Amino acid sequence: MTAARVEIVQGASPQDAVLEFAQAVVLGLSDRPRWTPARFLYDADGSRLFDKITDTPEYYLTRIEADLLEEHATAIARFTGPRTVVELGSGSARKTERLLSAYTRHYGPVRYVPVDVSEDALQRSATSLTRRNPALSIRGLHGTYDAALQELAPLSPVLLLFLGSTVGNLNQTEALGFWRQVSGSLRAGDFVLLGVDLVKDAAVIEAAYNDAAGWSAAFTRNLFARMNRELDAGLDLDAIQHEAIYRPDWRRVEIYARFQRRQTLNVRPLDHELVLETGARIMTEISRKFDLADLGPYLESLGFEVVHAFTDPRSWYALLLLRRGRET
Ligand code: TRP
């Protein structure tokens, strides 16, 4: 059996990682509106909680995406030809498995390079994938997208997976920087498979981010549990409420943690204290929703040709197969 190997590209020692978290918390909570970078939601516990969200009846995104992947895996594998499959934010990689099997069925051994900020999620997914499909050779990269994208060029020809509408977690400015970086890291003829959640009825979207079983709330609260664990923050988690609102004018869900009581947040590694008054809100993530009529031309303007757009019958979600064109 092939042993799953997890390589660290970011090279941050655990102390540096805690310091980075501490600095991000101080910076974001001193800003107005208060915010924290989304990637800190996905530690080992956060990644497990996120999987619970994807299993809830309200969270339609993962189910539709998995169905689209299942339905079109063979066509995608045939169309791109053999290549290294790289995945940004792979998490549990449960739905990627179907696509990877289409590649190994057609082309034999395939190299898979999952990238994630949770080392635990990488280890677990790599182990289970290699056990189930010995034709996979896996090299996980533990780190941020920035760090991983710099490792891409030598892996070409590649298919870069960016699923789960994670691109929606980047604001306009971040997204532009991201696409420029992707375009600069890929070679002409490389492919990207992009999963995006589409604009739809506000009630359907809001329910997906406020599931009745409370996993979304637990996920938001875990960020503060992480502050308690890593920063010795001393927060009472019961006083923190999850709030997710869809803003049709901005075509995005805004996810907040609302403080129902005044609290002091210690950032021990920096010897810093922050006060959160009753009613204070921290934006922990945004999730933008897309319109294919706008997204296609936008991606084309950045040097990506939209070769296929797969959608479900209700047009709730889309998988776009993009080809990186010549230098732009
Ligand atoms: N990437 C997920 C999304 O945009 C993030 C997410 C889903 C999320 N549910 C959440 C973040 C609840 C915070 C709270 O769909």
mmCIF file with all atom_site columns, N, CA, C and O in Angstrom, residues 15-53:
data_model
loop_
_atom_site.group_PDB
_atom_site.id
_atom_site.type_symbol
_atom_site.label_atom_id
_atom_site.label_alt_id
_atom_site.label_comp_id
_atom_site.label_asym_id
_atom_site.label_entity_id
_atom_site.label_seq_id
_atom_site.pdbx_PDB_ins_code
_atom_site.Cartn_x
_atom_site.Cartn_y
_atom_site.Cartn_z
_atom_site.occupancy
_atom_site.B_iso_or_equiv
_atom_site.pdbx_formal_charge
_atom_site.auth_seq_id
_atom_site.auth_comp_id
_atom_site.auth_asym_id
_atom_site.auth_atom_id
_atom_site.pdbx_PDB_model_num
ATOM 1   N N  . GLN A 1 15 ? 4.682   27.603 16.901 1.00 0.00 ? 15 GLN A N  1
ATOM 2   C CA . GLN A 1 15 ? 4.695   28.890 17.605 1.00 0.00 ? 15 GLN A CA 1
ATOM 3   C C  . GLN A 1 15 ? 4.390   30.026 16.652 1.00 0.00 ? 15 GLN A C  1
ATOM 4   O O  . GLN A 1 15 ? 3.636   30.940 16.957 1.00 0.00 ? 15 GLN A O  1
ATOM 5   N N  . ASP A 1 16 ? 4.996   29.981 15.449 1.00 0.00 ? 16 ASP A N  1
ATOM 6   C CA . ASP A 1 16 ? 4.735   31.025 14.459 1.00 0.00 ? 16 ASP A CA 1
ATOM 7   C C  . ASP A 1 16 ? 3.264   31.035 14.085 1.00 0.00 ? 16 ASP A C  1
ATOM 8   O O  . ASP A 1 16 ? 2.681   32.084 13.864 1.00 0.00 ? 16 ASP A O  1
ATOM 9   N N  . ALA A 1 17 ? 2.672   29.826 13.974 1.00 0.00 ? 17 ALA A N  1
ATOM 10  C CA . ALA A 1 17 ? 1.270   29.731 13.575 1.00 0.00 ? 17 ALA A CA 1
ATOM 11  C C  . ALA A 1 17 ? 0.386   30.410 14.613 1.00 0.00 ? 17 ALA A C  1
ATOM 12  O O  . ALA A 1 17 ? -0.553  31.122 14.269 1.00 0.00 ? 17 ALA A O  1
ATOM 13  N N  . VAL A 1 18 ? 0.688   30.209 15.891 1.00 0.00 ? 18 VAL A N  1
ATOM 14  C CA . VAL A 1 18 ? -0.091  30.841 16.957 1.00 0.00 ? 18 VAL A CA 1
ATOM 15  C C  . VAL A 1 18 ? 0.092   32.356 16.914 1.00 0.00 ? 18 VAL A C  1
ATOM 16  O O  . VAL A 1 18 ? -0.863  33.128 17.055 1.00 0.00 ? 18 VAL A O  1
ATOM 17  N N  . LEU A 1 19 ? 1.305   32.788 16.669 1.00 0.00 ? 19 LEU A N  1
ATOM 18  C CA . LEU A 1 19 ? 1.597   34.219 16.600 1.00 0.00 ? 19 LEU A CA 1
ATOM 19  C C  . LEU A 1 19 ? 0.864   34.877 15.433 1.00 0.00 ? 19 LEU A C  1
ATOM 20  O O  . LEU A 1 19 ? 0.329   35.982 15.544 1.00 0.00 ? 19 LEU A O  1
ATOM 21  N N  . GLU A 1 20 ? 0.808   34.148 14.334 1.00 0.00 ? 20 GLU A N  1
ATOM 22  C CA . GLU A 1 20 ? 0.105   34.649 13.154 1.00 0.00 ? 20 GLU A CA 1
ATOM 23  C C  . GLU A 1 20 ? -1.386  34.838 13.457 1.00 0.00 ? 20 GLU A C  1
ATOM 24  O O  . GLU A 1 20 ? -1.995  35.835 13.068 1.00 0.00 ? 20 GLU A O  1
ATOM 25  N N  . PHE A 1 21 ? -1.949  33.856 14.156 1.00 0.00 ? 21 PHE A N  1
ATOM 26  C CA . PHE A 1 21 ? -3.355  33.915 14.565 1.00 0.00 ? 21 PHE A CA 1
ATOM 27  C C  . PHE A 1 21 ? -3.554  35.112 15.500 1.00 0.00 ? 21 PHE A C  1
ATOM 28  O O  . PHE A 1 21 ? -4.472  35.922 15.317 1.00 0.00 ? 21 PHE A O  1
ATOM 29  N N  . ALA A 1 22 ? -2.663  35.250 16.471 1.00 0.00 ? 22 ALA A N  1
ATOM 30  C CA . ALA A 1 22 ? -2.752  36.343 17.446 1.00 0.00 ? 22 ALA A CA 1
ATOM 31  C C  . ALA A 1 22 ? -2.717  37.698 16.729 1.00 0.00 ? 22 ALA A C  1
ATOM 32  O O  . ALA A 1 22 ? -3.527  38.592 17.025 1.00 0.00 ? 22 ALA A O  1
ATOM 33  N N  . GLN A 1 23 ? -1.817  37.852 15.793 1.00 0.00 ? 23 GLN A N  1
ATOM 34  C CA . GLN A 1 23 ? -1.696  39.126 15.076 1.00 0.00 ? 23 GLN A CA 1
ATOM 35  C C  . GLN A 1 23 ? -2.930  39.409 14.231 1.00 0.00 ? 23 GLN A C  1
ATOM 36  O O  . GLN A 1 23 ? -3.410  40.536 14.180 1.00 0.00 ? 23 GLN A O  1
ATOM 37  N N  . ALA A 1 24 ? -3.450  38.365 13.595 1.00 0.00 ? 24 ALA A N  1
ATOM 38  C CA . ALA A 1 24 ? -4.643  38.543 12.763 1.00 0.00 ? 24 ALA A CA 1
ATOM 39  C C  . ALA A 1 24 ? -5.837  38.963 13.617 1.00 0.00 ? 24 ALA A C  1
ATOM 40  O O  . ALA A 1 24 ? -6.644  39.798 13.207 1.00 0.00 ? 24 ALA A O  1
ATOM 41  N N  . VAL A 1 25 ? -5.938  38.388 14.817 1.00 0.00 ? 25 VAL A N  1
ATOM 42  C CA . VAL A 1 25 ? -7.051  38.723 15.715 1.00 0.00 ? 25 VAL A CA 1
ATOM 43  C C  . VAL A 1 25 ? -6.944  40.189 16.167 1.00 0.00 ? 25 VAL A C  1
ATOM 44  O O  . VAL A 1 25 ? -7.916  40.944 16.115 1.00 0.00 ? 25 VAL A O  1
ATOM 45  N N  . VAL A 1 26 ? -5.757  40.600 16.564 1.00 0.00 ? 26 VAL A N  1
ATOM 46  C CA . VAL A 1 26 ? -5.585  41.988 17.023 1.00 0.00 ? 26 VAL A CA 1
ATOM 47  C C  . VAL A 1 26 ? -5.851  42.968 15.885 1.00 0.00 ? 26 VAL A C  1
ATOM 48  O O  . VAL A 1 26 ? -6.583  43.954 16.044 1.00 0.00 ? 26 VAL A O  1
ATOM 49  N N  . LEU A 1 27 ? -5.301  42.669 14.729 1.00 0.00 ? 27 LEU A N  1
ATOM 50  C CA . LEU A 1 27 ? -5.486  43.546 13.566 1.00 0.00 ? 27 LEU A CA 1
ATOM 51  C C  . LEU A 1 27 ? -6.960  43.656 13.170 1.00 0.00 ? 27 LEU A C  1
ATOM 52  O O  . LEU A 1 27 ? -7.512  44.749 13.040 1.00 0.00 ? 27 LEU A O  1
ATOM 53  N N  . GLY A 1 28 ? -7.617  42.514 13.005 1.00 0.00 ? 28 GLY A N  1
ATOM 54  C CA . GLY A 1 28 ? -8.999  42.494 12.524 1.00 0.00 ? 28 GLY A CA 1
ATOM 55  C C  . GLY A 1 28 ? -9.989  43.052 13.529 1.00 0.00 ? 28 GLY A C  1
ATOM 56  O O  . GLY A 1 28 ? -10.960 43.702 13.161 1.00 0.00 ? 28 GLY A O  1
ATOM 57  N N  . LEU A 1 29 ? -9.751  42.827 14.819 1.00 0.00 ? 29 LEU A N  1
ATOM 58  C CA . LEU A 1 29 ? -10.692 43.295 15.827 1.00 0.00 ? 29 LEU A CA 1
ATOM 59  C C  . LEU A 1 29 ? -10.469 44.758 16.189 1.00 0.00 ? 29 LEU A C  1
ATOM 60  O O  . LEU A 1 29 ? -11.321 45.391 16.812 1.00 0.00 ? 29 LEU A O  1
ATOM 61  N N  . SER A 1 30 ? -9.344  45.296 15.755 1.00 0.00 ? 30 SER A N  1
ATOM 62  C CA . SER A 1 30 ? -9.104  46.730 15.963 1.00 0.00 ? 30 SER A CA 1
ATOM 63  C C  . SER A 1 30 ? -9.677  47.524 14.795 1.00 0.00 ? 30 SER A C  1
ATOM 64  O O  . SER A 1 30 ? -9.794  48.744 14.857 1.00 0.00 ? 30 SER A O  1
ATOM 65  N N  . ASP A 1 31 ? -10.009 46.838 13.706 1.00 0.00 ? 31 ASP A N  1
ATOM 66  C CA . ASP A 1 31 ? -10.574 47.459 12.510 1.00 0.00 ? 31 ASP A CA 1
ATOM 67  C C  . ASP A 1 31 ? -12.090 47.636 12.701 1.00 0.00 ? 31 ASP A C  1
ATOM 68  O O  . ASP A 1 31 ? -12.681 47.039 13.592 1.00 0.00 ? 31 ASP A O  1
ATOM 69  N N  . ARG A 1 32 ? -12.751 48.472 11.876 1.00 0.00 ? 32 ARG A N  1
ATOM 70  C CA . ARG A 1 32 ? -14.206 48.601 11.880 1.00 0.00 ? 32 ARG A CA 1
ATOM 71  C C  . ARG A 1 32 ? -14.699 48.513 10.467 1.00 0.00 ? 32 ARG A C  1
ATOM 72  O O  . ARG A 1 32 ? -14.240 49.273 9.631  1.00 0.00 ? 32 ARG A O  1
ATOM 73  N N  . PRO A 1 33 ? -15.673 47.660 10.108 1.00 0.00 ? 33 PRO A N  1
ATOM 74  C CA . PRO A 1 33 ? -16.203 46.643 11.017 1.00 0.00 ? 33 PRO A CA 1
ATOM 75  C C  . PRO A 1 33 ? -15.130 45.616 11.407 1.00 0.00 ? 33 PRO A C  1
ATOM 76  O O  . PRO A 1 33 ? -14.175 45.401 10.678 1.00 0.00 ? 33 PRO A O  1
ATOM 77  N N  . ARG A 1 34 ? -15.354 44.998 12.561 1.00 0.00 ? 34 ARG A N  1
ATOM 78  C CA . ARG A 1 34 ? -14.395 43.992 13.033 1.00 0.00 ? 34 ARG A CA 1
ATOM 79  C C  . ARG A 1 34 ? -14.491 42.748 12.154 1.00 0.00 ? 34 ARG A C  1
ATOM 80  O O  . ARG A 1 34 ? -15.580 42.349 11.751 1.00 0.00 ? 34 ARG A O  1
ATOM 81  N N  . TRP A 1 35 ? -13.366 42.122 11.898 1.00 0.00 ? 35 TRP A N  1
ATOM 82  C CA . TRP A 1 35 ? -13.360 40.937 11.044 1.00 0.00 ? 35 TRP A CA 1
ATOM 83  C C  . TRP A 1 35 ? -12.179 40.036 11.405 1.00 0.00 ? 35 TRP A C  1
ATOM 84  O O  . TRP A 1 35 ? -11.245 40.472 12.102 1.00 0.00 ? 35 TRP A O  1
ATOM 85  N N  . THR A 1 36 ? -12.263 38.797 10.963 1.00 0.00 ? 36 THR A N  1
ATOM 86  C CA . THR A 1 36 ? -11.126 37.871 11.100 1.00 0.00 ? 36 THR A CA 1
ATOM 87  C C  . THR A 1 36 ? -10.985 37.118 9.776  1.00 0.00 ? 36 THR A C  1
ATOM 88  O O  . THR A 1 36 ? -11.980 36.849 9.111  1.00 0.00 ? 36 THR A O  1
ATOM 89  N N  . PRO A 1 37 ? -9.750  36.801 9.369  1.00 0.00 ? 37 PRO A N  1
ATOM 90  C CA . PRO A 1 37 ? -9.561  36.069 8.107  1.00 0.00 ? 37 PRO A CA 1
ATOM 91  C C  . PRO A 1 37 ? -10.205 34.688 8.182  1.00 0.00 ? 37 PRO A C  1
ATOM 92  O O  . PRO A 1 37 ? -10.067 33.977 9.175  1.00 0.00 ? 37 PRO A O  1
ATOM 93  N N  . ALA A 1 38 ? -10.917 34.329 7.098  1.00 0.00 ? 38 ALA A N  1
ATOM 94  C CA . ALA A 1 38 ? -11.711 33.103 7.090  1.00 0.00 ? 38 ALA A CA 1
ATOM 95  C C  . ALA A 1 38 ? -10.889 31.840 7.354  1.00 0.00 ? 38 ALA A C  1
ATOM 96  O O  . ALA A 1 38 ? -11.389 30.887 7.948  1.00 0.00 ? 38 ALA A O  1
ATOM 97  N N  . ARG A 1 39 ? -9.632  31.837 6.965  1.00 0.00 ? 39 ARG A N  1
ATOM 98  C CA . ARG A 1 39 ? -8.887  30.567 7.061  1.00 0.00 ? 39 ARG A CA 1
ATOM 99  C C  . ARG A 1 39 ? -8.736  30.067 8.497  1.00 0.00 ? 39 ARG A C  1
ATOM 100 O O  . ARG A 1 39 ? -8.577  28.875 8.728  1.00 0.00 ? 39 ARG A O  1
ATOM 101 N N  . PHE A 1 40 ? -8.826  30.961 9.476  1.00 0.00 ? 40 PHE A N  1
ATOM 102 C CA . PHE A 1 40 ? -8.659  30.526 10.868 1.00 0.00 ? 40 PHE A CA 1
ATOM 103 C C  . PHE A 1 40 ? -9.854  29.722 11.384 1.00 0.00 ? 40 PHE A C  1
ATOM 104 O O  . PHE A 1 40 ? -9.789  29.120 12.441 1.00 0.00 ? 40 PHE A O  1
ATOM 105 N N  . LEU A 1 41 ? -10.961 29.712 10.623 1.00 0.00 ? 41 LEU A N  1
ATOM 106 C CA . LEU A 1 41 ? -12.105 28.880 11.003 1.00 0.00 ? 41 LEU A CA 1
ATOM 107 C C  . LEU A 1 41 ? -11.787 27.393 10.836 1.00 0.00 ? 41 LEU A C  1
ATOM 108 O O  . LEU A 1 41 ? -12.426 26.544 11.437 1.00 0.00 ? 41 LEU A O  1
ATOM 109 N N  . TYR A 1 42 ? -10.819 27.103 9.976  1.00 0.00 ? 42 TYR A N  1
ATOM 110 C CA . TYR A 1 42 ? -10.605 25.704 9.566  1.00 0.00 ? 42 TYR A CA 1
ATOM 111 C C  . TYR A 1 42 ? -9.415  25.042 10.251 1.00 0.00 ? 42 TYR A C  1
ATOM 112 O O  . TYR A 1 42 ? -8.478  24.602 9.605  1.00 0.00 ? 42 TYR A O  1
ATOM 113 N N  . ASP A 1 43 ? -9.422  24.984 11.576 1.00 0.00 ? 43 ASP A N  1
ATOM 114 C CA . ASP A 1 43 ? -8.430  24.154 12.266 1.00 0.00 ? 43 ASP A CA 1
ATOM 115 C C  . ASP A 1 43 ? -8.996  22.724 12.278 1.00 0.00 ? 43 ASP A C  1
ATOM 116 O O  . ASP A 1 43 ? -9.997  22.451 11.611 1.00 0.00 ? 43 ASP A O  1
ATOM 117 N N  . ALA A 1 44 ? -8.379  21.818 13.021 1.00 0.00 ? 44 ALA A N  1
ATOM 118 C CA . ALA A 1 44 ? -8.841  20.420 13.008 1.00 0.00 ? 44 ALA A CA 1
ATOM 119 C C  . ALA A 1 44 ? -10.321 20.337 13.410 1.00 0.00 ? 44 ALA A C  1
ATOM 120 O O  . ALA A 1 44 ? -11.132 19.717 12.713 1.00 0.00 ? 44 ALA A O  1
ATOM 121 N N  . ASP A 1 45 ? -10.699 20.989 14.514 1.00 0.00 ? 45 ASP A N  1
ATOM 122 C CA . ASP A 1 45 ? -12.099 20.952 14.959 1.00 0.00 ? 45 ASP A CA 1
ATOM 123 C C  . ASP A 1 45 ? -13.013 21.643 13.956 1.00 0.00 ? 45 ASP A C  1
ATOM 124 O O  . ASP A 1 45 ? -14.110 21.157 13.659 1.00 0.00 ? 45 ASP A O  1
ATOM 125 N N  . GLY A 1 46 ? -12.565 22.797 13.450 1.00 0.00 ? 46 GLY A N  1
ATOM 126 C CA . GLY A 1 46 ? -13.371 23.543 12.488 1.00 0.00 ? 46 GLY A CA 1
ATOM 127 C C  . GLY A 1 46 ? -13.634 22.730 11.235 1.00 0.00 ? 46 GLY A C  1
ATOM 128 O O  . GLY A 1 46 ? -14.743 22.744 10.695 1.00 0.00 ? 46 GLY A O  1
ATOM 129 N N  . SER A 1 47 ? -12.625 22.012 10.762 1.00 0.00 ? 47 SER A N  1
ATOM 130 C CA . SER A 1 47 ? -12.805 21.206 9.556  1.00 0.00 ? 47 SER A CA 1
ATOM 131 C C  . SER A 1 47 ? -13.820 20.092 9.785  1.00 0.00 ? 47 SER A C  1
ATOM 132 O O  . SER A 1 47 ? -14.626 19.782 8.908  1.00 0.00 ? 47 SER A O  1
ATOM 133 N N  . ARG A 1 48 ? -13.784 19.501 10.984 1.00 0.00 ? 48 ARG A N  1
ATOM 134 C CA . ARG A 1 48 ? -14.775 18.459 11.306 1.00 0.00 ? 48 ARG A CA 1
ATOM 135 C C  . ARG A 1 48 ? -16.176 19.052 11.395 1.00 0.00 ? 48 ARG A C  1
ATOM 136 O O  . ARG A 1 48 ? -17.150 18.471 10.912 1.00 0.00 ? 48 ARG A O  1
ATOM 137 N N  . LEU A 1 49 ? -16.282 20.227 12.013 1.00 0.00 ? 49 LEU A N  1
ATOM 138 C CA . LEU A 1 49 ? -17.599 20.870 12.122 1.00 0.00 ? 49 LEU A CA 1
ATOM 139 C C  . LEU A 1 49 ? -18.118 21.268 10.743 1.00 0.00 ? 49 LEU A C  1
ATOM 140 O O  . LEU A 1 49 ? -19.310 21.159 10.459 1.00 0.00 ? 49 LEU A O  1
ATOM 141 N N  . PHE A 1 50 ? -17.211 21.716 9.881  1.00 0.00 ? 50 PHE A N  1
ATOM 142 C CA . PHE A 1 50 ? -17.652 22.097 8.537  1.00 0.00 ? 50 PHE A CA 1
ATOM 143 C C  . PHE A 1 50 ? -18.235 20.886 7.794  1.00 0.00 ? 50 PHE A C  1
ATOM 144 O O  . PHE A 1 50 ? -19.240 21.010 7.089  1.00 0.00 ? 50 PHE A O  1
ATOM 145 N N  . ASP A 1 51 ? -17.624 19.722 7.984  1.00 0.00 ? 51 ASP A N  1
ATOM 146 C CA . ASP A 1 51 ? -18.178 18.493 7.384  1.00 0.00 ? 51 ASP A CA 1
ATOM 147 C C  . ASP A 1 51 ? -19.604 18.230 7.867  1.00 0.00 ? 51 ASP A C  1
ATOM 148 O O  . ASP A 1 51 ? -20.444 17.744 7.114  1.00 0.00 ? 51 ASP A O  1
ATOM 149 N N  . LYS A 1 52 ? -19.862 18.543 9.138  1.00 0.00 ? 52 LYS A N  1
ATOM 150 C CA . LYS A 1 52 ? -21.223 18.369 9.680  1.00 0.00 ? 52 LYS A CA 1
ATOM 151 C C  . LYS A 1 52 ? -22.185 19.317 8.974  1.00 0.00 ? 52 LYS A C  1
ATOM 152 O O  . LYS A 1 52 ? -23.327 18.946 8.688  1.00 0.00 ? 52 LYS A O  1
ATOM 153 N N  . ILE A 1 53 ? -21.729 20.548 8.711  1.00 0.00 ? 53 ILE A N  1
ATOM 154 C CA . ILE A 1 53 ? -22.579 21.508 7.978  1.00 0.00 ? 53 ILE A CA 1
ATOM 155 C C  . ILE A 1 53 ? -22.945 20.925 6.615  1.00 0.00 ? 53 ILE A C  1
ATOM 156 O O  . ILE A 1 53 ? -24.102 20.972 6.193  1.00 0.00 ? 53 ILE A O  1
#
